[in-house]
PDB file of C-alpha atoms and ligand atoms in Angstrom:
ATOM      1  CA  MET Z   1     -19.611  59.653  40.025  1.00 63.00           C
ATOM      2  CA  PRO Z   2     -18.820  56.526  37.927  1.00 65.00           C
ATOM      3  CA  ASP Z   3     -19.725  53.128  39.358  1.00 92.00           C
ATOM      4  CA  PHE Z   4     -17.094  51.106  41.189  1.00 94.00           C
ATOM      5  CA  MET Z   5     -16.098  48.735  38.361  1.00 95.00           C
ATOM      6  CA  GLU Z   6     -15.771  51.699  36.003  1.00 96.00           C
ATOM      7  CA  ILE Z   7     -13.395  53.320  38.483  1.00 97.00           C
ATOM      8  CA  LEU Z   8     -11.468  50.062  38.848  1.00 97.00           C
ATOM      9  CA  TYR Z   9     -11.091  49.534  35.078  1.00 97.00           C
ATOM     10  CA  GLY Z  10     -10.546  53.195  34.274  1.00 97.00           C
ATOM     11  CA  ARG Z  11      -7.762  53.989  36.723  1.00 98.00           C
ATOM     12  CA  ARG Z  12      -4.396  54.256  34.974  1.00 98.00           C
ATOM     13  CA  SER Z  13      -0.969  55.268  36.162  1.00 98.00           C
ATOM     14  CA  ILE Z  14      -0.667  58.898  35.081  1.00 98.00           C
ATOM     15  CA  ARG Z  15       2.757  60.402  34.476  1.00 98.00           C
ATOM     16  CA  LYS Z  16       1.799  63.653  32.723  1.00 98.00           C
ATOM     17  CA  TYR Z  17      -0.264  66.270  34.573  1.00 98.00           C
ATOM     18  CA  LYS Z  18      -2.037  69.542  33.912  1.00 98.00           C
ATOM     19  CA  SER Z  19      -0.858  72.465  36.050  1.00 97.00           C
ATOM     20  CA  GLU Z  20      -4.421  73.048  37.345  1.00 98.00           C
ATOM     21  CA  PRO Z  21      -4.365  72.690  41.151  1.00 98.00           C
ATOM     22  CA  VAL Z  22      -5.997  69.836  43.051  1.00 98.00           C
ATOM     23  CA  PRO Z  23      -9.206  71.140  44.691  1.00 98.00           C
ATOM     24  CA  GLU Z  24      -9.171  71.081  48.487  1.00 98.00           C
ATOM     25  CA  LYS Z  25     -12.282  68.886  48.469  1.00 98.00           C
ATOM     26  CA  ALA Z  26     -10.630  66.229  46.290  1.00 98.00           C
ATOM     27  CA  LEU Z  27      -7.503  66.207  48.461  1.00 98.00           C
ATOM     28  CA  SER Z  28      -9.721  65.782  51.529  1.00 98.00           C
ATOM     29  CA  ALA Z  29     -11.462  62.836  49.860  1.00 98.00           C
ATOM     30  CA  VAL Z  30      -8.095  61.251  49.077  1.00 98.00           C
ATOM     31  CA  LEU Z  31      -6.962  61.659  52.687  1.00 98.00           C
ATOM     32  CA  GLU Z  32     -10.309  60.312  53.875  1.00 98.00           C
ATOM     33  CA  SER Z  33      -9.680  57.197  51.756  1.00 98.00           C
ATOM     34  CA  VAL Z  34      -6.390  56.751  53.583  1.00 98.00           C
ATOM     35  CA  ARG Z  35      -8.169  57.104  56.901  1.00 98.00           C
ATOM     36  CA  TRP Z  36     -10.610  54.313  56.035  1.00 98.00           C
ATOM     37  CA  SER Z  37      -8.002  51.876  54.757  1.00 98.00           C
ATOM     38  CA  GLN Z  38      -8.021  48.444  56.306  1.00 98.00           C
ATOM     39  CA  SER Z  39      -4.849  47.522  58.178  1.00 98.00           C
ATOM     40  CA  TRP Z  40      -3.321  44.798  60.321  1.00 98.00           C
ATOM     41  CA  ALA Z  41      -5.291  44.779  63.598  1.00 98.00           C
ATOM     42  CA  ASN Z  42      -6.341  48.331  62.687  1.00 98.00           C
ATOM     43  CA  THR Z  43      -2.814  49.520  63.471  1.00 98.00           C
ATOM     44  CA  GLN Z  44      -2.997  52.306  60.817  1.00 98.00           C
ATOM     45  CA  CYS Z  45       0.770  52.631  60.487  1.00 98.00           C
ATOM     46  CA  TRP Z  46       0.627  55.220  57.673  1.00 99.00           C
ATOM     47  CA  GLU Z  47       1.862  58.813  57.687  1.00 99.00           C
ATOM     48  CA  ILE Z  48       1.239  61.003  54.627  1.00 99.00           C
ATOM     49  CA  ILE Z  49       3.267  64.075  53.649  1.00 98.00           C
ATOM     50  CA  VAL Z  50       1.533  66.460  51.204  1.00 98.00           C
ATOM     51  CA  ILE Z  51       4.216  68.336  49.277  1.00 98.00           C
ATOM     52  CA  THR Z  52       3.730  71.450  47.174  1.00 97.00           C
ATOM     53  CA  ASP Z  53       7.081  73.231  47.722  1.00 97.00           C
ATOM     54  CA  LYS Z  54       9.056  73.279  44.442  1.00 97.00           C
ATOM     55  CA  THR Z  55      12.486  73.216  46.072  1.00 98.00           C
ATOM     56  CA  ILE Z  56      11.599  70.145  48.110  1.00 98.00           C
ATOM     57  CA  ARG Z  57      10.188  68.548  44.955  1.00 98.00           C
ATOM     58  CA  GLU Z  58      13.452  69.142  43.116  1.00 98.00           C
ATOM     59  CA  GLN Z  59      15.410  67.661  46.005  1.00 98.00           C
ATOM     60  CA  LEU Z  60      13.165  64.596  45.888  1.00 98.00           C
ATOM     61  CA  GLN Z  61      13.514  64.334  42.128  1.00 98.00           C
ATOM     62  CA  ALA Z  62      17.276  64.090  42.604  1.00 98.00           C
ATOM     63  CA  ALA Z  63      16.504  60.849  44.486  1.00 98.00           C
ATOM     64  CA  VAL Z  64      14.569  59.391  41.538  1.00 98.00           C
ATOM     65  CA  PRO Z  65      16.508  57.623  38.773  1.00 98.00           C
ATOM     66  CA  LYS Z  66      16.275  59.588  35.505  1.00 98.00           C
ATOM     67  CA  GLY Z  67      15.092  56.395  33.789  1.00 98.00           C
ATOM     68  CA  ASN Z  68      12.041  56.196  36.030  1.00 98.00           C
ATOM     69  CA  PRO Z  69       9.041  57.054  33.798  1.00 98.00           C
ATOM     70  CA  SER Z  70       7.648  59.144  36.677  1.00 98.00           C
ATOM     71  CA  PHE Z  71      10.818  61.268  36.995  1.00 98.00           C
ATOM     72  CA  LYS Z  72       9.180  64.438  35.611  1.00 98.00           C
ATOM     73  CA  ALA Z  73       5.881  63.932  37.425  1.00 98.00           C
ATOM     74  CA  VAL Z  74       7.594  64.194  40.814  1.00 98.00           C
ATOM     75  CA  VAL Z  75       8.153  67.887  40.084  1.00 98.00           C
ATOM     76  CA  GLU Z  76       5.440  68.680  37.545  1.00 98.00           C
ATOM     77  CA  ALA Z  77       2.284  67.300  39.186  1.00 98.00           C
ATOM     78  CA  PRO Z  78       0.496  69.992  41.219  1.00 98.00           C
ATOM     79  CA  LEU Z  79       0.776  67.866  44.355  1.00 98.00           C
ATOM     80  CA  LEU Z  80       3.096  65.150  45.542  1.00 98.00           C
ATOM     81  CA  LEU Z  81       2.274  62.720  48.326  1.00 98.00           C
ATOM     82  CA  ALA Z  82       4.953  60.848  50.217  1.00 99.00           C
ATOM     83  CA  LEU Z  83       3.624  57.682  51.819  1.00 99.00           C
ATOM     84  CA  CYS Z  84       5.457  56.742  54.982  1.00 99.00           C
ATOM     85  CA  ALA Z  85       4.939  54.030  57.562  1.00 98.00           C
ATOM     86  CA  GLU Z  86       5.772  53.572  61.197  1.00 98.00           C
ATOM     87  CA  LEU Z  87       7.688  50.343  61.672  1.00 98.00           C
ATOM     88  CA  LYS Z  88       6.848  47.560  64.128  1.00 98.00           C
ATOM     89  CA  ARG Z  89       3.119  48.272  64.184  1.00 98.00           C
ATOM     90  CA  ALA Z  90       1.602  46.251  61.345  1.00 98.00           C
ATOM     91  CA  GLY Z  91       2.081  42.546  61.991  1.00 98.00           C
ATOM     92  CA  PHE Z  92       3.338  43.014  65.544  1.00 98.00           C
ATOM     93  CA  TYR Z  93       1.839  41.828  68.782  1.00 96.00           C
ATOM     94  CA  LYS Z  94       3.362  43.075  72.061  1.00 95.00           C
ATOM     95  CA  GLY Z  95       6.517  44.111  70.187  1.00 94.00           C
ATOM     96  CA  ASN Z  96       7.020  40.767  68.451  1.00 97.00           C
ATOM     97  CA  ALA Z  97       6.410  39.885  64.830  1.00 97.00           C
ATOM     98  CA  ALA Z  98       3.269  37.762  64.858  1.00 97.00           C
ATOM     99  CA  SER Z  99       3.725  36.048  61.480  1.00 98.00           C
ATOM    100  CA  LYS Z 100       6.346  34.686  59.125  1.00 98.00           C
ATOM    101  CA  PHE Z 101       6.441  37.921  57.162  1.00 98.00           C
ATOM    102  CA  GLY Z 102       7.483  40.155  60.029  1.00 98.00           C
ATOM    103  CA  ASP Z 103       6.594  43.796  59.460  1.00 98.00           C
ATOM    104  CA  TRP Z 104       3.477  44.169  57.284  1.00 98.00           C
ATOM    105  CA  PHE Z 105       3.975  47.898  56.650  1.00 98.00           C
ATOM    106  CA  LEU Z 106       4.499  47.420  52.911  1.00 98.00           C
ATOM    107  CA  PHE Z 107       1.285  45.448  52.688  1.00 98.00           C
ATOM    108  CA  ASP Z 108      -0.747  48.030  54.588  1.00 98.00           C
ATOM    109  CA  LEU Z 109       0.784  50.880  52.589  1.00 98.00           C
ATOM    110  CA  GLY Z 110      -0.131  48.988  49.419  1.00 98.00           C
ATOM    111  CA  ILE Z 111      -3.769  49.083  50.499  1.00 98.00           C
ATOM    112  CA  VAL Z 112      -3.481  52.795  51.230  1.00 98.00           C
ATOM    113  CA  THR Z 113      -1.937  53.322  47.804  1.00 98.00           C
ATOM    114  CA  GLN Z 114      -4.824  51.633  46.037  1.00 98.00           C
ATOM    115  CA  ASN Z 115      -7.405  53.591  48.036  1.00 98.00           C
ATOM    116  CA  ILE Z 116      -5.650  56.817  47.072  1.00 98.00           C
ATOM    117  CA  ALA Z 117      -5.426  55.835  43.399  1.00 98.00           C
ATOM    118  CA  LEU Z 118      -9.080  54.794  43.121  1.00 98.00           C
ATOM    119  CA  THR Z 119     -10.415  57.775  45.070  1.00 98.00           C
ATOM    120  CA  ALA Z 120      -8.300  60.172  43.017  1.00 98.00           C
ATOM    121  CA  HIS Z 121      -9.593  58.591  39.814  1.00 98.00           C
ATOM    122  CA  ALA Z 122     -13.193  58.822  41.033  1.00 97.00           C
ATOM    123  CA  HIS Z 123     -12.599  62.580  41.366  1.00 97.00           C
ATOM    124  CA  GLY Z 124     -11.159  62.858  37.849  1.00 98.00           C
ATOM    125  CA  LEU Z 125      -7.592  63.004  39.162  1.00 98.00           C
ATOM    126  CA  GLY Z 126      -4.622  60.842  38.267  1.00 98.00           C
ATOM    127  CA  THR Z 127      -1.830  59.311  40.314  1.00 98.00           C
ATOM    128  CA  VAL Z 128       1.125  57.034  39.879  1.00 98.00           C
ATOM    129  CA  VAL Z 129       3.062  55.041  42.440  1.00 98.00           C
ATOM    130  CA  ALA Z 130       6.776  55.823  42.308  1.00 98.00           C
ATOM    131  CA  GLY Z 131       8.488  52.942  44.065  1.00 98.00           C
ATOM    132  CA  LEU Z 132      11.756  52.967  42.146  1.00 98.00           C
ATOM    133  CA  ILE Z 133      13.404  55.747  44.146  1.00 98.00           C
ATOM    134  CA  ASN Z 134      16.303  56.196  46.530  1.00 98.00           C
ATOM    135  CA  HIS Z 135      14.243  55.739  49.677  1.00 98.00           C
ATOM    136  CA  ASP Z 136      16.904  56.868  52.126  1.00 98.00           C
ATOM    137  CA  ALA Z 137      17.636  60.044  50.163  1.00 98.00           C
ATOM    138  CA  CYS Z 138      13.895  60.868  50.108  1.00 98.00           C
ATOM    139  CA  LYS Z 139      13.669  60.223  53.850  1.00 98.00           C
ATOM    140  CA  GLU Z 140      16.529  62.638  54.426  1.00 98.00           C
ATOM    141  CA  VAL Z 141      14.931  65.381  52.278  1.00 98.00           C
ATOM    142  CA  LEU Z 142      11.626  65.107  54.158  1.00 98.00           C
ATOM    143  CA  GLY Z 143      13.042  64.622  57.655  1.00 98.00           C
ATOM    144  CA  VAL Z 144      11.337  61.268  58.155  1.00 98.00           C
ATOM    145  CA  PRO Z 145      12.360  60.200  61.683  1.00 98.00           C
ATOM    146  CA  GLU Z 146      13.924  56.951  62.810  1.00 98.00           C
ATOM    147  CA  GLY Z 147      11.396  54.162  63.220  1.00 98.00           C
ATOM    148  CA  PHE Z 148       9.575  55.225  60.055  1.00 98.00           C
ATOM    149  CA  GLU Z 149      10.165  54.417  56.392  1.00 98.00           C
ATOM    150  CA  LEU Z 150       9.201  56.336  53.297  1.00 98.00           C
ATOM    151  CA  VAL Z 151       7.626  53.759  50.997  1.00 98.00           C
ATOM    152  CA  THR Z 152       6.486  55.562  47.836  1.00 98.00           C
ATOM    153  CA  LEU Z 153       6.005  58.945  46.251  1.00 98.00           C
ATOM    154  CA  MET Z 154       2.646  59.576  44.551  1.00 98.00           C
ATOM    155  CA  PRO Z 155       2.182  62.534  42.217  1.00 98.00           C
ATOM    156  CA  LEU Z 156      -1.428  63.737  42.147  1.00 98.00           C
ATOM    157  CA  GLY Z 157      -3.232  65.999  39.690  1.00 98.00           C
ATOM    158  CA  TYR Z 158      -5.467  66.206  36.649  1.00 98.00           C
ATOM    159  CA  PRO Z 159      -4.239  63.871  33.880  1.00 98.00           C
ATOM    160  CA  ASP Z 160      -2.725  65.379  30.758  1.00 98.00           C
ATOM    161  CA  GLU Z 161      -2.589  61.986  29.035  1.00 98.00           C
ATOM    162  CA  ALA Z 162      -4.885  58.986  28.583  1.00 98.00           C
ATOM    163  CA  PRO Z 163      -2.586  55.970  28.365  1.00 98.00           C
ATOM    164  CA  PRO Z 164      -3.980  52.622  27.207  1.00 98.00           C
ATOM    165  CA  ALA Z 165      -4.395  49.880  29.800  1.00 98.00           C
ATOM    166  CA  PRO Z 166      -1.339  47.619  29.982  1.00 98.00           C
ATOM    167  CA  PRO Z 167      -2.275  43.966  29.381  1.00 98.00           C
ATOM    168  CA  ARG Z 168      -3.455  41.848  32.292  1.00 98.00           C
ATOM    169  CA  ARG Z 169      -3.022  38.123  32.940  1.00 98.00           C
ATOM    170  CA  GLU Z 170      -6.183  36.142  32.340  1.00 98.00           C
ATOM    171  CA  ILE Z 171      -8.121  35.036  35.414  1.00 98.00           C
ATOM    172  CA  SER Z 172      -7.489  31.412  34.407  1.00 98.00           C
ATOM    173  CA  ALA Z 173      -3.723  32.044  34.485  1.00 98.00           C
ATOM    174  CA  PHE Z 174      -3.643  32.892  38.198  1.00 98.00           C
ATOM    175  CA  THR Z 175      -6.720  31.268  39.724  1.00 98.00           C
ATOM    176  CA  HIS Z 176      -6.401  27.880  41.354  1.00 98.00           C
ATOM    177  CA  TYR Z 177      -9.200  25.765  42.745  1.00 98.00           C
ATOM    178  CA  ASP Z 178      -8.842  23.647  45.868  1.00 98.00           C
ATOM    179  CA  ARG Z 179      -5.012  23.314  45.567  1.00 98.00           C
ATOM    180  CA  PHE Z 180      -2.245  25.444  43.998  1.00 98.00           C
TER     181      PHE Z 180
HETATM  182  C1  FMN F 201       4.548  49.078  44.021  1.00 70.95           C
HETATM  183  C2  FMN F 201       4.525  49.815  42.704  1.00 70.95           C
HETATM  184  C3  FMN F 201       5.651  50.535  42.309  1.00 70.95           C
HETATM  185  C4  FMN F 201       5.630  51.252  41.118  1.00 70.95           C
HETATM  186  N1  FMN F 201       6.712  52.024  40.789  1.00 70.95           N
HETATM  187  C5  FMN F 201       6.663  52.793  39.678  1.00 70.95           C
HETATM  188  C6  FMN F 201       7.717  53.697  39.397  1.00 70.95           C
HETATM  189  O1  FMN F 201       8.702  53.802  40.110  1.00 70.95           O
HETATM  190  N2  FMN F 201       7.598  54.457  38.284  1.00 70.95           N
HETATM  191  C7  FMN F 201       6.500  54.403  37.452  1.00 70.95           C
HETATM  192  O2  FMN F 201       6.456  55.151  36.478  1.00 70.95           O
HETATM  193  N3  FMN F 201       5.478  53.547  37.697  1.00 70.95           N
HETATM  194  C8  FMN F 201       5.538  52.755  38.791  1.00 70.95           C
HETATM  195  N4  FMN F 201       4.474  51.924  39.086  1.00 70.95           N
HETATM  196  C9  FMN F 201       3.295  51.878  38.204  1.00 70.95           C
HETATM  197  C10 FMN F 201       3.186  50.556  37.409  1.00 70.95           C
HETATM  198  O3  FMN F 201       4.154  50.556  36.385  1.00 70.95           O
HETATM  199  C11 FMN F 201       1.763  50.418  36.852  1.00 70.95           C
HETATM  200  O4  FMN F 201       0.856  50.325  37.929  1.00 70.95           O
HETATM  201  C12 FMN F 201       1.595  49.169  35.976  1.00 70.95           C
HETATM  202  O5  FMN F 201       2.382  49.269  34.809  1.00 70.95           O
HETATM  203  C13 FMN F 201       0.130  48.954  35.542  1.00 70.95           C
HETATM  204  O6  FMN F 201      -0.374  50.096  34.873  1.00 70.95           O
HETATM  205  P1  FMN F 201      -1.694  50.842  35.395  1.00 70.95           P
HETATM  206  O7  FMN F 201      -1.386  51.365  36.778  1.00 70.95           O
HETATM  207  O8  FMN F 201      -1.943  51.960  34.408  1.00 70.95           O
HETATM  208  O9  FMN F 201      -2.808  49.850  35.417  1.00 70.95           O
HETATM  209  C14 FMN F 201       4.480  51.199  40.273  1.00 70.95           C
HETATM  210  C15 FMN F 201       3.350  50.476  40.692  1.00 70.95           C
HETATM  211  C16 FMN F 201       3.368  49.812  41.898  1.00 70.95           C
HETATM  212  C17 FMN F 201       2.123  49.085  42.338  1.00 70.95           C
END
């Protein structure tokens, strides 16, 4: 397995996949990485739906704008994960929002997303986060109950492309010392 920084640098958003299935062991590792995600007060608000069914995939694709670069991947990747969150868990204390930002579900799901992406990459798999979707339409397709939100779709499979790394801001452009 590559070392951690290699995994960090080497992970790319993958939008073109081979049809080869995701091995059970790799999927288990990905789900294990979700399980060990850090979260607000260990509230673990995530729920993950693993989708293989083609009809459901097509119904979900109808909820993705055609201009989304991941439009095809939603159907073509061998697996699709839907990342959902239970509301009023992350950031809440005795039913009340404990901080200025209210519900921290997006934050905690962001951590889950990164764990999935890095673990998948460590196993030679690719992923992409699809956030530009019609969330309510996806919820409807998957029967996500009230009190939960579907946050992102994540295709998962072996990459059939090796895109270059998009440019990054320099450390000096975002790092501040002592004051902003
Ligand atoms: C919250 C979030 C939402 C994203 N939504 C989409 C999306 O809807 N479609 C897509 O093709 N890529 C999407 N991306 C992928 C980004 O475009 C990608 O991470 C960024 O360009 C950097 O490229 P890299 O992941 O290869 O380093 C999303 C990424 C994040 C973190």
